[in-house]
Amino acid sequence: AQRVTQPEKLLSVFKGAPVELKCNYSYSGSPELFWYVQYSRQRLQLLLRHISRESIKGFTADLNKGETSFHLKKPFAQEEDSAMYYCALRKDSSYKLIFGSGTRLLVRP
Amino acid sequence: GAVVSQHPSRVICKSGTSVKIECRSLDFQATTMFWYRQFPKQSLMLMATSNEGSKATYEQGVEKDKFLINHASLTLSTLTVTSAHPEDSSFYICSAVRQGRESGEKLFFGSGTQLSVL
């Protein structure tokens, strides 16, 4: 079954600390994975996708097929990073997405 | 950037009435839009795929007669919750696929509609 798991509901860190938001997936084919972010009172927006291999706002994520993971990382968290983060798996060519349950990141001053 | 407008942002209705939610792509054409449902503190669950000019395809367990989807134009998809009941109260989110010649496909989300059925 296709599934995205985000084990942490809440992750609280201090400003300047490293951050890792975990995401594991279950998918029989070749996955395409995304991280979406939702800031307070704003809509969901794309943060990054694994095929782009880019760094957005200091965040990176590497697809590890062996561990079926796509963890989101940032070496030094900022207060403005506080938001809800969703890991998502593209189900097929139609852009259907399966979302994880989300992790709320709270960066404290 | 591309914008997807969703309206209304919040609606309260009586049990038994129908509610229509609109999703518009403001600066691009979208042949495909998606409707999601999100319960408090839970993930987004895909309800259906809205295809311009053809019938919507529904995910398993979603009642097509309950959640009517119409995608009559390249910029508008509507979701109508028919004969709404309190258990239909939820946050509904639409998304639209933008095809870009250089940037490829990208998905953009509406701001969501909070439906409360009394």
Short mmCIF file of C-alpha atoms in Angstrom, two decimals:
data_model
loop_
_atom_site.label_atom_id
_atom_site.label_comp_id
_atom_site.label_asym_id
_atom_site.label_seq_id
_atom_site.Cartn_x
_atom_site.Cartn_y
_atom_site.Cartn_z
CA ALA A 1 0.00 0.00 0.00
CA GLN A 2 1.15 3.53 -0.71
CA ARG A 3 1.74 5.42 2.47
CA VAL A 4 3.63 8.39 3.84
CA THR A 5 4.57 8.42 7.49
CA GLN A 6 5.67 11.41 9.50
CA PRO A 7 6.28 10.06 12.99
CA GLU A 8 6.54 13.38 14.79
CA LYS A 9 3.48 15.56 15.30
CA LEU A 10 5.50 18.31 16.90
CA LEU A 11 9.15 19.18 16.76
CA SER A 12 10.38 21.99 18.98
CA VAL A 13 13.90 23.37 18.66
CA PHE A 14 15.75 26.52 19.61
CA LYS A 15 16.84 29.07 17.05
CA GLY A 16 20.14 28.08 15.50
CA ALA A 17 19.75 24.39 16.27
CA PRO A 18 19.73 21.76 13.50
CA VAL A 19 16.40 20.42 12.37
CA GLU A 20 15.41 17.10 10.87
CA LEU A 21 11.81 16.33 10.05
CA LYS A 22 11.35 12.67 9.35
CA CYS A 23 9.42 11.18 6.47
CA ASN A 24 9.20 7.54 5.46
CA TYR A 25 7.24 6.18 2.56
CA SER A 26 5.87 2.96 1.23
CA TYR A 27 5.58 2.71 -2.53
CA SER A 28 6.05 -0.10 -4.99
CA GLY A 29 7.30 1.94 -7.92
CA SER A 30 9.80 4.73 -8.41
CA PRO A 31 8.67 7.46 -6.06
CA GLU A 32 8.49 11.18 -6.53
CA LEU A 33 8.51 12.94 -3.19
CA PHE A 34 7.80 16.45 -2.05
CA TRP A 35 7.86 18.61 1.03
CA TYR A 36 5.08 21.14 1.41
CA VAL A 37 4.96 23.87 4.04
CA GLN A 38 2.05 25.75 5.52
CA TYR A 39 2.85 28.91 7.44
CA SER A 40 0.33 30.29 9.89
CA ARG A 41 -2.83 31.48 8.14
CA GLN A 42 -1.39 30.74 4.71
CA ARG A 43 -2.04 28.13 2.10
CA LEU A 44 -0.02 25.04 1.46
CA GLN A 45 2.99 25.69 -0.76
CA LEU A 46 5.74 23.62 -2.24
CA LEU A 47 9.01 23.73 -0.36
CA LEU A 48 11.03 21.30 -2.41
CA ARG A 49 10.88 18.16 -4.51
CA HIS A 50 13.44 15.43 -4.62
CA ILE A 51 13.92 15.46 -8.38
CA SER A 52 15.06 19.08 -8.26
CA ARG A 53 17.78 18.37 -5.72
CA GLU A 54 17.66 22.00 -4.67
CA SER A 55 17.92 23.82 -1.39
CA ILE A 56 15.07 26.15 -0.51
CA LYS A 57 15.32 28.50 2.47
CA GLY A 58 18.24 26.44 3.68
CA PHE A 59 16.27 23.19 3.69
CA THR A 60 17.42 20.06 1.90
CA ALA A 61 16.01 16.59 1.58
CA ASP A 62 17.64 13.51 0.15
CA LEU A 63 15.75 10.52 -1.09
CA ASN A 64 17.10 7.34 0.46
CA LYS A 65 15.57 4.44 -1.39
CA GLY A 66 17.25 1.89 0.83
CA GLU A 67 15.64 3.31 3.95
CA THR A 68 12.57 4.56 2.04
CA SER A 69 13.03 7.94 3.63
CA PHE A 70 12.94 11.57 2.56
CA HIS A 71 13.89 13.49 5.68
CA LEU A 72 13.90 17.27 5.62
CA LYS A 73 16.93 18.95 7.12
CA LYS A 74 18.21 22.38 7.95
CA PRO A 75 21.48 23.02 9.78
CA PHE A 76 20.38 26.17 11.60
CA ALA A 77 16.70 26.72 12.28
CA GLN A 78 15.20 30.20 12.21
CA GLU A 79 12.09 31.43 13.98
CA GLU A 80 10.40 32.07 10.63
CA ASP A 81 10.70 28.38 9.86
CA SER A 82 7.95 27.68 12.37
CA ALA A 83 5.17 26.10 10.34
CA MET A 84 3.41 22.89 9.48
CA TYR A 85 5.40 20.62 7.19
CA TYR A 86 3.90 17.88 5.06
CA CYS A 87 5.75 15.17 3.22
CA ALA A 88 3.94 13.94 0.10
CA LEU A 89 4.27 11.17 -2.43
CA ARG A 90 3.15 11.52 -5.99
CA LYS A 91 0.82 8.65 -6.68
CA ASP A 92 0.89 8.60 -10.46
CA SER A 93 1.40 10.76 -13.52
CA SER A 94 -1.77 12.69 -12.76
CA TYR A 95 -0.17 14.53 -9.81
CA LYS A 96 -2.33 12.86 -7.18
CA LEU A 97 -0.51 13.25 -3.89
CA ILE A 98 -0.54 11.13 -0.78
CA PHE A 99 0.25 13.26 2.23
CA GLY A 100 1.79 12.41 5.53
CA SER A 101 0.06 13.55 8.69
CA GLY A 102 2.31 16.55 9.03
CA THR A 103 4.84 17.78 11.55
CA ARG A 104 4.53 21.09 13.30
CA LEU A 105 7.92 22.73 13.64
CA LEU A 106 8.26 25.26 16.41
CA VAL A 107 11.45 27.26 16.51
CA ARG A 108 11.90 29.05 19.79
CA PRO A 109 13.98 32.21 20.23
CA GLY B 1 3.45 33.17 -8.95
CA ALA B 2 0.40 31.16 -9.89
CA VAL B 3 -2.65 31.69 -7.72
CA VAL B 4 -5.52 29.40 -6.93
CA SER B 5 -8.51 31.13 -5.43
CA GLN B 6 -10.94 29.18 -3.29
CA HIS B 7 -14.28 30.57 -2.18
CA PRO B 8 -15.81 30.79 0.33
CA SER B 9 -13.14 30.56 3.00
CA ARG B 10 -15.69 29.67 5.62
CA VAL B 11 -19.30 28.54 5.46
CA ILE B 12 -21.82 27.54 8.07
CA CYS B 13 -24.96 25.78 6.95
CA LYS B 14 -27.88 23.87 8.33
CA SER B 15 -28.09 20.13 8.12
CA GLY B 16 -29.78 19.01 4.91
CA THR B 17 -28.74 21.96 2.79
CA SER B 18 -26.23 21.92 -0.05
CA VAL B 19 -23.05 23.95 -0.16
CA LYS B 20 -20.98 24.86 -3.21
CA ILE B 21 -17.26 25.57 -3.01
CA GLU B 22 -15.43 27.16 -5.93
CA CYS B 23 -11.83 26.71 -6.96
CA ARG B 24 -10.38 29.02 -9.60
CA SER B 25 -7.00 29.17 -11.22
CA LEU B 26 -6.50 32.90 -11.64
CA ASP B 27 -3.58 33.20 -14.03
CA PHE B 28 -3.30 29.82 -15.67
CA GLN B 29 -5.48 27.14 -17.18
CA ALA B 30 -5.88 23.93 -15.27
CA THR B 31 -7.25 20.84 -16.97
CA THR B 32 -6.79 18.96 -13.74
CA MET B 33 -7.73 20.01 -10.24
CA PHE B 34 -7.88 18.00 -7.05
CA TRP B 35 -10.13 18.18 -4.02
CA TYR B 36 -8.83 17.26 -0.58
CA ARG B 37 -10.43 17.01 2.80
CA GLN B 38 -8.65 17.63 6.07
CA PHE B 39 -9.91 16.83 9.54
CA PRO B 40 -8.44 18.67 12.53
CA LYS B 41 -4.86 17.65 13.24
CA GLN B 42 -4.97 15.09 10.46
CA SER B 43 -3.53 14.81 7.01
CA LEU B 44 -5.03 15.89 3.71
CA MET B 45 -7.07 13.10 2.18
CA LEU B 46 -7.59 13.11 -1.57
CA MET B 47 -11.28 13.00 -2.40
CA ALA B 48 -11.38 13.28 -6.16
CA THR B 49 -9.69 14.41 -9.33
CA SER B 50 -11.56 17.02 -11.29
CA ASN B 51 -11.02 16.83 -15.05
CA GLU B 52 -12.07 19.66 -17.34
CA GLY B 53 -14.76 18.55 -19.73
CA SER B 54 -15.21 15.09 -18.27
CA LYS B 55 -16.42 13.33 -15.18
CA ALA B 56 -14.49 13.54 -11.97
CA THR B 57 -12.75 10.45 -10.69
CA TYR B 58 -13.35 9.70 -7.05
CA GLU B 59 -11.12 7.98 -4.54
CA GLN B 60 -12.29 4.83 -2.89
CA GLY B 61 -14.84 5.49 -0.17
CA VAL B 62 -15.86 8.93 -1.41
CA GLU B 63 -19.52 9.16 -2.38
CA LYS B 64 -19.81 10.78 -5.79
CA ASP B 65 -23.48 11.59 -5.28
CA LYS B 66 -22.65 13.30 -2.03
CA PHE B 67 -19.73 15.33 -3.32
CA LEU B 68 -20.61 16.61 -6.76
CA ILE B 69 -17.73 17.96 -8.79
CA ASN B 70 -18.06 20.06 -11.89
CA HIS B 71 -15.13 21.30 -13.96
CA ALA B 72 -16.87 23.17 -16.71
CA SER B 73 -14.03 25.45 -17.70
CA LEU B 74 -10.25 25.46 -17.68
CA THR B 75 -10.18 27.82 -14.72
CA LEU B 76 -13.02 26.67 -12.50
CA SER B 77 -13.89 23.56 -10.57
CA THR B 78 -16.73 23.39 -8.07
CA LEU B 79 -17.40 20.98 -5.25
CA THR B 80 -20.98 20.74 -4.03
CA VAL B 81 -21.63 19.00 -0.75
CA THR B 82 -25.21 17.81 -1.10
CA SER B 83 -27.57 17.34 1.81
CA ALA B 84 -24.82 18.23 4.22
CA HIS B 85 -24.69 16.63 7.65
CA PRO B 86 -22.57 17.43 10.68
CA GLU B 87 -20.12 14.67 9.81
CA ASP B 88 -19.34 16.54 6.58
CA SER B 89 -17.91 19.38 8.61
CA SER B 90 -14.30 19.62 7.59
CA PHE B 91 -11.66 21.71 5.87
CA TYR B 92 -11.80 21.31 2.11
CA ILE B 93 -8.81 22.23 -0.03
CA CYS B 94 -8.48 22.36 -3.79
CA SER B 95 -5.35 22.28 -5.88
CA ALA B 96 -4.66 22.89 -9.54
CA VAL B 97 -1.95 21.64 -11.85
CA ARG B 98 -0.15 24.23 -13.92
CA GLN B 99 1.68 23.02 -16.99
CA GLY B 100 4.81 25.00 -17.68
CA ARG B 101 6.89 24.72 -20.82
CA GLU B 102 10.11 25.38 -18.97
CA SER B 103 9.23 24.66 -15.37
CA GLY B 104 7.20 21.53 -15.98
CA GLU B 105 4.18 20.65 -13.95
CA LYS B 106 3.54 22.36 -10.67
CA LEU B 107 0.75 22.03 -8.17
CA PHE B 108 -0.81 25.06 -6.50
CA PHE B 109 -3.21 25.02 -3.58
CA GLY B 110 -6.20 27.07 -2.67
CA SER B 111 -6.49 28.56 0.79
CA GLY B 112 -9.18 26.11 1.84
CA THR B 113 -12.81 26.24 2.93
CA GLN B 114 -13.91 25.49 6.46
CA LEU B 115 -17.36 23.92 6.32
CA SER B 116 -19.41 23.71 9.50
CA VAL B 117 -22.73 21.92 9.34
CA LEU B 118 -25.08 22.58 12.23
#
